[in-house]
PDB file of C-alpha atoms (C1' of nucleotides) in Angstrom:
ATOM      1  CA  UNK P 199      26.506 -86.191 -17.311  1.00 32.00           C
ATOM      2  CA  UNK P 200      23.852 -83.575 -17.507  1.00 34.00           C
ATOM      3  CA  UNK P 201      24.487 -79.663 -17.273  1.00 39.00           C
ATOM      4  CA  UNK P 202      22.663 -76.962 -17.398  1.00 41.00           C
ATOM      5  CA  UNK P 203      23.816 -73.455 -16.366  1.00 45.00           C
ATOM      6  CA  UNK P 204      21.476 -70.193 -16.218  1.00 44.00           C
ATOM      7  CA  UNK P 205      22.416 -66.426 -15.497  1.00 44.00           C
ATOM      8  CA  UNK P 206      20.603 -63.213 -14.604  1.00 41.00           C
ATOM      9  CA  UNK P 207      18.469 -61.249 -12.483  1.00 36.00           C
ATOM     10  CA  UNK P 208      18.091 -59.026 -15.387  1.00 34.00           C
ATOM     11  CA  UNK P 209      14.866 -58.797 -18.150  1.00 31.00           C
ATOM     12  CA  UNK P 210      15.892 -60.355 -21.400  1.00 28.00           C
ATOM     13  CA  UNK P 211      14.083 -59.733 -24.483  1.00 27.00           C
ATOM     14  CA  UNK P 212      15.985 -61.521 -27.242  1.00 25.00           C
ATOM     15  CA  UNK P 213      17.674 -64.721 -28.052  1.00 26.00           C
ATOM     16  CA  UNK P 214      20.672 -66.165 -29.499  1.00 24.00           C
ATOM     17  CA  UNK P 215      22.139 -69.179 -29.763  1.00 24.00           C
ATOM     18  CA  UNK P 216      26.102 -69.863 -28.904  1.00 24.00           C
ATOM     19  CA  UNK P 217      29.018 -72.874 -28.749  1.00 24.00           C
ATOM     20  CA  UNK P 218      31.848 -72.971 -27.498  1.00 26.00           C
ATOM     21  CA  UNK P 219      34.040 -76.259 -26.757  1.00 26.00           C
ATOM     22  CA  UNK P 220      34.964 -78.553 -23.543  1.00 29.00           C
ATOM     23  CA  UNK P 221      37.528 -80.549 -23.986  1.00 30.00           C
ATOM     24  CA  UNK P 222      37.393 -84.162 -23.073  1.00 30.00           C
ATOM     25  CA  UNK P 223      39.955 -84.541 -20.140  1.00 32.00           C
ATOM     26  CA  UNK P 224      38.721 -80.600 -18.285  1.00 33.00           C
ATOM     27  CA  UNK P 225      36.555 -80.908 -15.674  1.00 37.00           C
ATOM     28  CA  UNK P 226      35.955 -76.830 -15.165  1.00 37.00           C
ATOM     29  CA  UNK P 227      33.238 -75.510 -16.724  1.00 41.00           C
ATOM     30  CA  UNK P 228      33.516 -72.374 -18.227  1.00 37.00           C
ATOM     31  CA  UNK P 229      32.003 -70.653 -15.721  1.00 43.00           C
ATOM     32  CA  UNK P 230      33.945 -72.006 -12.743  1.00 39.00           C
ATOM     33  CA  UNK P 231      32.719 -74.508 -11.652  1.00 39.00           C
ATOM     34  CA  UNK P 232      35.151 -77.949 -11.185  1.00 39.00           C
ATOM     35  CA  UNK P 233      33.850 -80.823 -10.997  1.00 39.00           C
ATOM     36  CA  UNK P 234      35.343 -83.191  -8.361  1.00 38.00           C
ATOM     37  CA  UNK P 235      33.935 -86.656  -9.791  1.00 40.00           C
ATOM     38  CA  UNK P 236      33.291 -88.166 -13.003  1.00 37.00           C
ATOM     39  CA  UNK P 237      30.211 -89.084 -12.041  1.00 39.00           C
ATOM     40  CA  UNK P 238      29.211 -85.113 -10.820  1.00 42.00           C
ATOM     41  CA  UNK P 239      25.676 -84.700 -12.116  1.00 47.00           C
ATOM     42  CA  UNK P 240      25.179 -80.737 -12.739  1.00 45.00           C
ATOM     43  CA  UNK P 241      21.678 -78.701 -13.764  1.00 45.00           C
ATOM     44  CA  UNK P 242      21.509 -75.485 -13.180  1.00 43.00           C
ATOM     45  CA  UNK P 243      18.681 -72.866 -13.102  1.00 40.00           C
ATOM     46  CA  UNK P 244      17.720 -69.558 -12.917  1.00 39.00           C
ATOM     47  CA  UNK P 245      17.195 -67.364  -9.446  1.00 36.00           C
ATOM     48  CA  UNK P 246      14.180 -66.023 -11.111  1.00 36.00           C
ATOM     49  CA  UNK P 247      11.797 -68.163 -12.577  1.00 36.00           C
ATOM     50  CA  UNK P 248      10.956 -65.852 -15.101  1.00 35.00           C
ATOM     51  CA  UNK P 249      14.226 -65.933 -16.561  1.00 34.00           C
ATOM     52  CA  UNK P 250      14.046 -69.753 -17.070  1.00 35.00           C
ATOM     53  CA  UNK P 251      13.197 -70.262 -20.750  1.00 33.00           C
ATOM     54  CA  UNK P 252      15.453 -67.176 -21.556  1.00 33.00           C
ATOM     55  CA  UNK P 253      18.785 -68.619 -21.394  1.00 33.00           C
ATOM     56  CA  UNK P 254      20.024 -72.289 -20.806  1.00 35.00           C
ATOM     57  CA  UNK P 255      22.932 -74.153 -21.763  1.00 37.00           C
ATOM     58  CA  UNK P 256      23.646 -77.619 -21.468  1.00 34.00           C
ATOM     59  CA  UNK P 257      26.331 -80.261 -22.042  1.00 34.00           C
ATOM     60  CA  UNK P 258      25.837 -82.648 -25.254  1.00 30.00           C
ATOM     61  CA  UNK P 259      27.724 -85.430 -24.206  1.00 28.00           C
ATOM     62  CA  UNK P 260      30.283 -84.108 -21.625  1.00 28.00           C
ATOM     63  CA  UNK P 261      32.002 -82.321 -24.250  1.00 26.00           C
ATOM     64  CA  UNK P 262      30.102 -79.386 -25.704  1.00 26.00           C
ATOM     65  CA  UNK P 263      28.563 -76.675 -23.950  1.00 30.00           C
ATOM     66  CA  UNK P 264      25.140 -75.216 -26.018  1.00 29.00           C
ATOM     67  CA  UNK P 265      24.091 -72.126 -24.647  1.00 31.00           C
ATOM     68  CA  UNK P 266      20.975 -70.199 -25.476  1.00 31.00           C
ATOM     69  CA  UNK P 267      22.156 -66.243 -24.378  1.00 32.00           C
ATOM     70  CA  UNK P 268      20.292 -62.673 -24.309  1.00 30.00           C
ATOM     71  CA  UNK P 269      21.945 -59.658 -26.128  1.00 28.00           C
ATOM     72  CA  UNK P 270      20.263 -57.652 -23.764  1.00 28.00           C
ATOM     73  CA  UNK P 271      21.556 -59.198 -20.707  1.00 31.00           C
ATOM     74  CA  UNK P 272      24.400 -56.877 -20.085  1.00 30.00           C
ATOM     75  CA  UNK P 273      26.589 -59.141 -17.693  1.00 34.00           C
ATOM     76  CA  UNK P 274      26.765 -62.306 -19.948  1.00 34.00           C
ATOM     77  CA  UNK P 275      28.795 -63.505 -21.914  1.00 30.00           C
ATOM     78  CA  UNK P 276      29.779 -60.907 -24.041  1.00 28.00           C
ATOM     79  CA  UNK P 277      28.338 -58.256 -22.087  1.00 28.00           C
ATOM     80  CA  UNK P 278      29.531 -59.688 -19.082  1.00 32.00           C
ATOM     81  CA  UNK P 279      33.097 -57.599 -19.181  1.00 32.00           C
ATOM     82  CA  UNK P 280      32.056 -54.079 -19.317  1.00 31.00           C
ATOM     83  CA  UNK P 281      29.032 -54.539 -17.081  1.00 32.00           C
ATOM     84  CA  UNK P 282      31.314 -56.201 -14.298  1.00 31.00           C
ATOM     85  CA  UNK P 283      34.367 -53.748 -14.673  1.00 32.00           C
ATOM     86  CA  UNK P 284      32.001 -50.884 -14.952  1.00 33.00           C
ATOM     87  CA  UNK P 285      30.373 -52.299 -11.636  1.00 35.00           C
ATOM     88  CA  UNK P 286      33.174 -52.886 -10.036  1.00 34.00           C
ATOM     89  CA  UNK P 287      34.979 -49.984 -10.645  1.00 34.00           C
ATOM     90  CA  UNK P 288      32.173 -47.861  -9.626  1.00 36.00           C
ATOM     91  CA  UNK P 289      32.089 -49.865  -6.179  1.00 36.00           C
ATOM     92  CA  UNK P 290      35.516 -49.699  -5.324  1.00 39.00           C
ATOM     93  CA  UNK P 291      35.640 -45.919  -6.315  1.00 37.00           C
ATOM     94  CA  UNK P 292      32.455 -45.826  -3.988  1.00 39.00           C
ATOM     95  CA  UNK P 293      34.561 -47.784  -1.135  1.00 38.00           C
ATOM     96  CA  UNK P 294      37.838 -45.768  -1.258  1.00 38.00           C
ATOM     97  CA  UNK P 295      34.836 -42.968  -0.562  1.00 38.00           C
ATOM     98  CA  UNK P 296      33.051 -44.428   2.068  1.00 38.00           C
ATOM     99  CA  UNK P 297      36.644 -45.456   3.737  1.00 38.00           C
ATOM    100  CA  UNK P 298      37.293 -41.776   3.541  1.00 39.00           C
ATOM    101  CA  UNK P 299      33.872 -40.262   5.089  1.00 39.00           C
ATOM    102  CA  UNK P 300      33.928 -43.331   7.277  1.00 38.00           C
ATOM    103  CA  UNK P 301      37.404 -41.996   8.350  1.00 36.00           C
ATOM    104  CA  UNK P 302      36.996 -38.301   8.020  1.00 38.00           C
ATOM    105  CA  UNK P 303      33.265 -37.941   9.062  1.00 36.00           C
ATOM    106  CA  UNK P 304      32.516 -40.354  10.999  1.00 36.00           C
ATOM    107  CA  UNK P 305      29.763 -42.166   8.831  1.00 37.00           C
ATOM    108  CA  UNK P 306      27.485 -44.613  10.680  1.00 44.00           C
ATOM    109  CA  UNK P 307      28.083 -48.142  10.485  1.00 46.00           C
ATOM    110  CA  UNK P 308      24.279 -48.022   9.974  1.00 44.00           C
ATOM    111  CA  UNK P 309      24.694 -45.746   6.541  1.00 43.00           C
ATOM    112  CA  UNK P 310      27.781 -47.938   5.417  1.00 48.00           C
ATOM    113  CA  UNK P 311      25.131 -51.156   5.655  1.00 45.00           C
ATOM    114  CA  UNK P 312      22.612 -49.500   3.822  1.00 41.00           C
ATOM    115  CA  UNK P 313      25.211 -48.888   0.949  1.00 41.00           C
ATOM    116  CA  UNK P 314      26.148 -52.210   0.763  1.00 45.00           C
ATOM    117  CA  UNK P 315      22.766 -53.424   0.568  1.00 43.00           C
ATOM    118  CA  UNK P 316      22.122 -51.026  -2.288  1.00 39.00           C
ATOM    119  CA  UNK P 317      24.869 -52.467  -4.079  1.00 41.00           C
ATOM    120  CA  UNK P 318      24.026 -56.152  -3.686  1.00 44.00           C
ATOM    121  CA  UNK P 319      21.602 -55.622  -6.165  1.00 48.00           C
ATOM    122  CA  UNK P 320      23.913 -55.094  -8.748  1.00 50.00           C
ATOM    123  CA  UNK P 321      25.858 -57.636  -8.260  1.00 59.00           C
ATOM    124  CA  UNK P 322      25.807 -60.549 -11.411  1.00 68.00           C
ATOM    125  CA  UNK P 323      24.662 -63.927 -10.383  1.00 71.00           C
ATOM    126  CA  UNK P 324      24.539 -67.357 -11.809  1.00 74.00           C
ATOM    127  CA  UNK P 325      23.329 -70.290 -10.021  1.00 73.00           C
ATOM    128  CA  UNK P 326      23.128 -73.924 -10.503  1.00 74.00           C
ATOM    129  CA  UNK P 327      22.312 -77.384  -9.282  1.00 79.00           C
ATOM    130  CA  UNK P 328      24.631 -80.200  -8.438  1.00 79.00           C
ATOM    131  CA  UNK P 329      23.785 -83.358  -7.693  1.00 80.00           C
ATOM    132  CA  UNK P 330      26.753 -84.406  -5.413  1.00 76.00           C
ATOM    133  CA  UNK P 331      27.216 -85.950  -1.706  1.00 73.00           C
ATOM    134  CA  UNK P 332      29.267 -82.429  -1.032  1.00 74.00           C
ATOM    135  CA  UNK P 333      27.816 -79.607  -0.414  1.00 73.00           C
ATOM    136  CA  UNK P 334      30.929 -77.460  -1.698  1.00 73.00           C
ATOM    137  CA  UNK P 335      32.053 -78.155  -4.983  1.00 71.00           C
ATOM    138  CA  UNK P 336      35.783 -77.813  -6.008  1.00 72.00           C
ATOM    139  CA  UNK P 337      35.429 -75.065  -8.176  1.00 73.00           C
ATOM    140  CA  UNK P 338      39.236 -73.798  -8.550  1.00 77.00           C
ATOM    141  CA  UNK P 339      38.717 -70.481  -5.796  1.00 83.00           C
ATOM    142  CA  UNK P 340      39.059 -70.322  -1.841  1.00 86.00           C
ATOM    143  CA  UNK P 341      36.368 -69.618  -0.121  1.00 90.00           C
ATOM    144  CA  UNK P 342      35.738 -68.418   3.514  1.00 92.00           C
ATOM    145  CA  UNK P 343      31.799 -69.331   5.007  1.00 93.00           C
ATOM    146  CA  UNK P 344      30.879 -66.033   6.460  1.00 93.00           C
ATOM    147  CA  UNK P 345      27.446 -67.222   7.699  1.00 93.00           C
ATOM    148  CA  UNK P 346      24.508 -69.625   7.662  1.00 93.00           C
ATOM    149  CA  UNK P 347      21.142 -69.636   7.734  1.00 91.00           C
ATOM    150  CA  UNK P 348      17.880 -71.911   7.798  1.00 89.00           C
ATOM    151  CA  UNK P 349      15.884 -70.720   5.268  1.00 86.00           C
ATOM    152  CA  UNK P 350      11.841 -70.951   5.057  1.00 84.00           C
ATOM    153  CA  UNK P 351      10.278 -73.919   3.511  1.00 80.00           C
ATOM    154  CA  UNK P 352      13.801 -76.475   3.590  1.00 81.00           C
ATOM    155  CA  UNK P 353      15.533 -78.089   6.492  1.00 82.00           C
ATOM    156  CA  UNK P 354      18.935 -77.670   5.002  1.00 87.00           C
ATOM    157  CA  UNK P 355      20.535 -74.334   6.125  1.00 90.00           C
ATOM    158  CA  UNK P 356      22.009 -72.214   3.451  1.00 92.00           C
ATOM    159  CA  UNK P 357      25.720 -71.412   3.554  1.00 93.00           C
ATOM    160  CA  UNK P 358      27.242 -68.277   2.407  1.00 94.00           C
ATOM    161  CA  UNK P 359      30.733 -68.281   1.126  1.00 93.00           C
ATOM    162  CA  UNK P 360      33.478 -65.494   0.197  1.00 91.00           C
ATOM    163  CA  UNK P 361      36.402 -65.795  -1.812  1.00 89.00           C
ATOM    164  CA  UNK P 362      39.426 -65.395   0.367  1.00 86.00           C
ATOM    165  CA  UNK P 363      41.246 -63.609  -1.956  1.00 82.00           C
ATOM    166  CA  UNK P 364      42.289 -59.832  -1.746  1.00 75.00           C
ATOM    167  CA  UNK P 365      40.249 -57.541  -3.394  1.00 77.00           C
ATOM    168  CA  UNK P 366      37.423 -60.019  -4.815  1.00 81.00           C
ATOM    169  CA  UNK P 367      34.181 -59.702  -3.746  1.00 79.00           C
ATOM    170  CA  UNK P 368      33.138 -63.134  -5.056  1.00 86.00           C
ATOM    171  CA  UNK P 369      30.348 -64.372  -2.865  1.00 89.00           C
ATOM    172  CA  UNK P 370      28.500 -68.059  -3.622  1.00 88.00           C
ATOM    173  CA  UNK P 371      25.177 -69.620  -1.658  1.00 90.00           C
ATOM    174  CA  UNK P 372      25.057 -73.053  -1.076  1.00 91.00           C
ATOM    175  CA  UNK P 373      22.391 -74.964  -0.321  1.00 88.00           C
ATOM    176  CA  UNK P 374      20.613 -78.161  -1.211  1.00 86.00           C
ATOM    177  CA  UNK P 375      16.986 -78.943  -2.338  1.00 81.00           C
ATOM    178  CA  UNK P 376      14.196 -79.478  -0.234  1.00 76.00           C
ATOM    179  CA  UNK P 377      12.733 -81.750  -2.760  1.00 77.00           C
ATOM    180  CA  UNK P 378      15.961 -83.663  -3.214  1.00 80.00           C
ATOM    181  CA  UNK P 379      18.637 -83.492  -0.725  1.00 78.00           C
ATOM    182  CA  UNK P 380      21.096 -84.857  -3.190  1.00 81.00           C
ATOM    183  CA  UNK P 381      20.801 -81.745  -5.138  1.00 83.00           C
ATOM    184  CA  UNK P 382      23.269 -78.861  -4.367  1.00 85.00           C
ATOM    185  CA  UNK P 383      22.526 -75.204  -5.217  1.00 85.00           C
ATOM    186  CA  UNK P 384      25.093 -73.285  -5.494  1.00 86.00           C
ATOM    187  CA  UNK P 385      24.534 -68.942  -6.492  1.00 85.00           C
ATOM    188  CA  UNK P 386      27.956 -67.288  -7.731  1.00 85.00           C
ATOM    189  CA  UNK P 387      27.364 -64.044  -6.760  1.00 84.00           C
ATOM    190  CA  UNK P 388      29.941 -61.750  -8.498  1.00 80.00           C
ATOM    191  CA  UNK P 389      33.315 -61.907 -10.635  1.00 76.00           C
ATOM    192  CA  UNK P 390      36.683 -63.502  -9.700  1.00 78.00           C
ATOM    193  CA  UNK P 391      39.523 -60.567 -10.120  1.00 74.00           C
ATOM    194  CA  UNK P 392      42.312 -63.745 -10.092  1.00 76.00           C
ATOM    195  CA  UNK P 393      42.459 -66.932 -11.340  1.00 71.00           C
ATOM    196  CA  UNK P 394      41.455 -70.306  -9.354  1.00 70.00           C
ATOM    197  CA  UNK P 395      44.068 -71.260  -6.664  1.00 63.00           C
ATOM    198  CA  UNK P 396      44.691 -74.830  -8.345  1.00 49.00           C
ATOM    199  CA  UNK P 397      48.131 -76.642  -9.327  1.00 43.00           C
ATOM    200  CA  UNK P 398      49.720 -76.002 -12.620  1.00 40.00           C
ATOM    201  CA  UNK P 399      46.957 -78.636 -14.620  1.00 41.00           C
ATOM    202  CA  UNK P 400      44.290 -76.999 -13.570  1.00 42.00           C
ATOM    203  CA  UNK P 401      45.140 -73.615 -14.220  1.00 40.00           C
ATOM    204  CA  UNK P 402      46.828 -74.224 -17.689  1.00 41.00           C
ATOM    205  CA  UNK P 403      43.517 -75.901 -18.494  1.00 38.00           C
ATOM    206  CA  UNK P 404      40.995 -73.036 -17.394  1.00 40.00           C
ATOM    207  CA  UNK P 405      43.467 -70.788 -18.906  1.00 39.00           C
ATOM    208  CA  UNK P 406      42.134 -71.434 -21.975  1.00 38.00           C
ATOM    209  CA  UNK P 407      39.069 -70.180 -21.478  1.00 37.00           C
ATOM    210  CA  UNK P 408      39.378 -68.012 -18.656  1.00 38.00           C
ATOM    211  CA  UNK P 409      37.518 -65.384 -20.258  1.00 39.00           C
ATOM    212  CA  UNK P 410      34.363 -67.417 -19.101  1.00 41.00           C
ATOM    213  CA  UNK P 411      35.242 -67.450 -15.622  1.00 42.00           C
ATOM    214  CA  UNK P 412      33.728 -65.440 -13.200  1.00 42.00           C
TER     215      UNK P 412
ATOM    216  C1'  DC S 117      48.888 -68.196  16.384  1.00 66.93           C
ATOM    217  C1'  DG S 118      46.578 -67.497  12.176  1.00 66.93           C
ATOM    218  C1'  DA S 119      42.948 -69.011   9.274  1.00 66.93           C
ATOM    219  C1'  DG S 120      38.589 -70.772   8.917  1.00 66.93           C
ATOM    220  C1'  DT S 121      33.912 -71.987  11.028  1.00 66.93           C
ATOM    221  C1'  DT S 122      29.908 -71.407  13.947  1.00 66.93           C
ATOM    222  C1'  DT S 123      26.157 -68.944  15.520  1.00 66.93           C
ATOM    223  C1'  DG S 124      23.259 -65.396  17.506  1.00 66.93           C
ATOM    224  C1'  DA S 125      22.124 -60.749  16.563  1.00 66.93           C
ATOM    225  C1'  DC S 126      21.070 -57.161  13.620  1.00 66.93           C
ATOM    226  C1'  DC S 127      19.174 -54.884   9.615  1.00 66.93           C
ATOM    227  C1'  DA S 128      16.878 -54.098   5.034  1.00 66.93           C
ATOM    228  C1'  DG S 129      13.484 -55.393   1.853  1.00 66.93           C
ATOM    229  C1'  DC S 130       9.125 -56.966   0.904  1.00 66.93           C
ATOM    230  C1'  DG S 131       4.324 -58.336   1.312  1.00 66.93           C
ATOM    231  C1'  DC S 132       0.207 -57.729   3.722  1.00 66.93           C
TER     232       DC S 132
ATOM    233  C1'  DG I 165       3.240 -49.945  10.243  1.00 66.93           C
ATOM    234  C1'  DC I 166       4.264 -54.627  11.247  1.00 66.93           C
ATOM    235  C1'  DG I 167       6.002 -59.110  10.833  1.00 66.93           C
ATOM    236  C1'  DC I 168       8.593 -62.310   8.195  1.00 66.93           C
ATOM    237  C1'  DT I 169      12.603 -63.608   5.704  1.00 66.93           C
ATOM    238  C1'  DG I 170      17.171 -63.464   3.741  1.00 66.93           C
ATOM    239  C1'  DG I 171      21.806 -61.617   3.997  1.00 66.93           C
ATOM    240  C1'  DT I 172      25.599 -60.010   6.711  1.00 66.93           C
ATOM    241  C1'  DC I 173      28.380 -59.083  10.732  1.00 66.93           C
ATOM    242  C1'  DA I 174      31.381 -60.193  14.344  1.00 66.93           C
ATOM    243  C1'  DA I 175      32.673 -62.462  18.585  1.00 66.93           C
ATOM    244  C1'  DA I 176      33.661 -66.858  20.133  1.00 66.93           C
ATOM    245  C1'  DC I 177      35.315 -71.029  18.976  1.00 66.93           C
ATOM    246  C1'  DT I 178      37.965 -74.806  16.511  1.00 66.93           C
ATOM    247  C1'  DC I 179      41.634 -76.662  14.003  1.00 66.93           C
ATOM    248  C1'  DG I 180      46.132 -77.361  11.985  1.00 66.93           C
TER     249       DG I 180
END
DNA sequence: CGAGTTTGACCAGCGC
DNA sequence: GCGCTGGTCAAACTCG
């Protein structure tokens, strides 16, 4: 079992290395993600390729996690907190206002779009490959597709996935590799407010380390 | 009937 | 400015 999981969209500038444990009988990963067979094959990469050699981690045996991390990427690891409740705070205090002018002056849908497209960009990411027969990985959270698109250069479509829950924005991309269709890409976009929707195993397990999940 | 999926349309961002 | 592309919306549809 390989894995290799990558964050950012941000410019990192310094290294350091981290470790944290698996155990043997979990099959989340500390970011989320669930795996639904023993045999789940899992590499994951960077959005931008620039950010490639600038953080990694890996599994060493299907037991430990080495990650390679960047002080100065504010929404990892231990940045990751107060960038995401800063974020978020800021965009629900910016919703509850644009409810209100949408309400009280009569906003344009048009202007409301344009907000939300500002704020996408702020938004954390991490993304990752699977190799796996399913496209969507058991990863603890509900999810609702909200669209799907064929995008240039692949003749898989991309899906795009919410979380179903109340109040969390989580969004995730899936879509597989041109190069190898067995490969599933999956982009967490976001940070889960709640913990995964799983039975009492599950939950008890990721509880452990649920300060890595997103 | 409610929840989730599909799909065409729309829009913003980006490169030329 | 224009065209291309990715991301989102929302109505229609499907399923349990």
């Amino acid at each position: 079992m390989l894995n290799q999981g990558l964050f950012g969209d941000q410019e990192i500038s310094s290294q350091q290395m981290g470790f944290f444990s698996f155990s043997p009988n979990m099959t989340s990963l500390p970011f989320g993600l669930m795996s639904s067979s023993s045999s789940l094959k899992t590499i994951a990469e960077f959005p931008s390729p620039k950010l490639k050699e600038d953080i990694t981690c890996h599994f060493e045996g299907s037991q430990l996690l080495s990650l390679q991390r960047s002080s100065a990427n504010l929404w990892t690891w231990g940045g990751v907190n107060e960038g995401i409740v800063s974020n978020t705070m800021m965009r629900n205090e910016d919703e509850d206002d644009d409810h209100h002018h949408n309400k009280n002056l009569g906003i344009s849908a048009m202007k409301m779009k344009k907000i939300k497209a500002r704020r996408k960009l702020r938004e954390p990411r991490f993304c990752f490959k699977t190799m796996s027969d399913v496209d969507v990985l058991d990863d603890g959270y509900k999810w609702r597709k909200y669209g799907q698109k064929v995008v240039k250069n692949t003749q898989h479509p991309r899906s795009y996935y919410r979380c179903t829950q109340d109040n969390c924005r989580v969004k995730k991309r899936v879509e597989r590799l041109a190069d190898d269709p067995r490969m599933v890409i999956t982009t967490y976009e976001g940070r889960h407010v709640h913990s995964p929707s799983h039975d009492e195993d599950d939950s008890q397990a990721s509880s452990q380390l649920s300060n890595f999940f997103w």
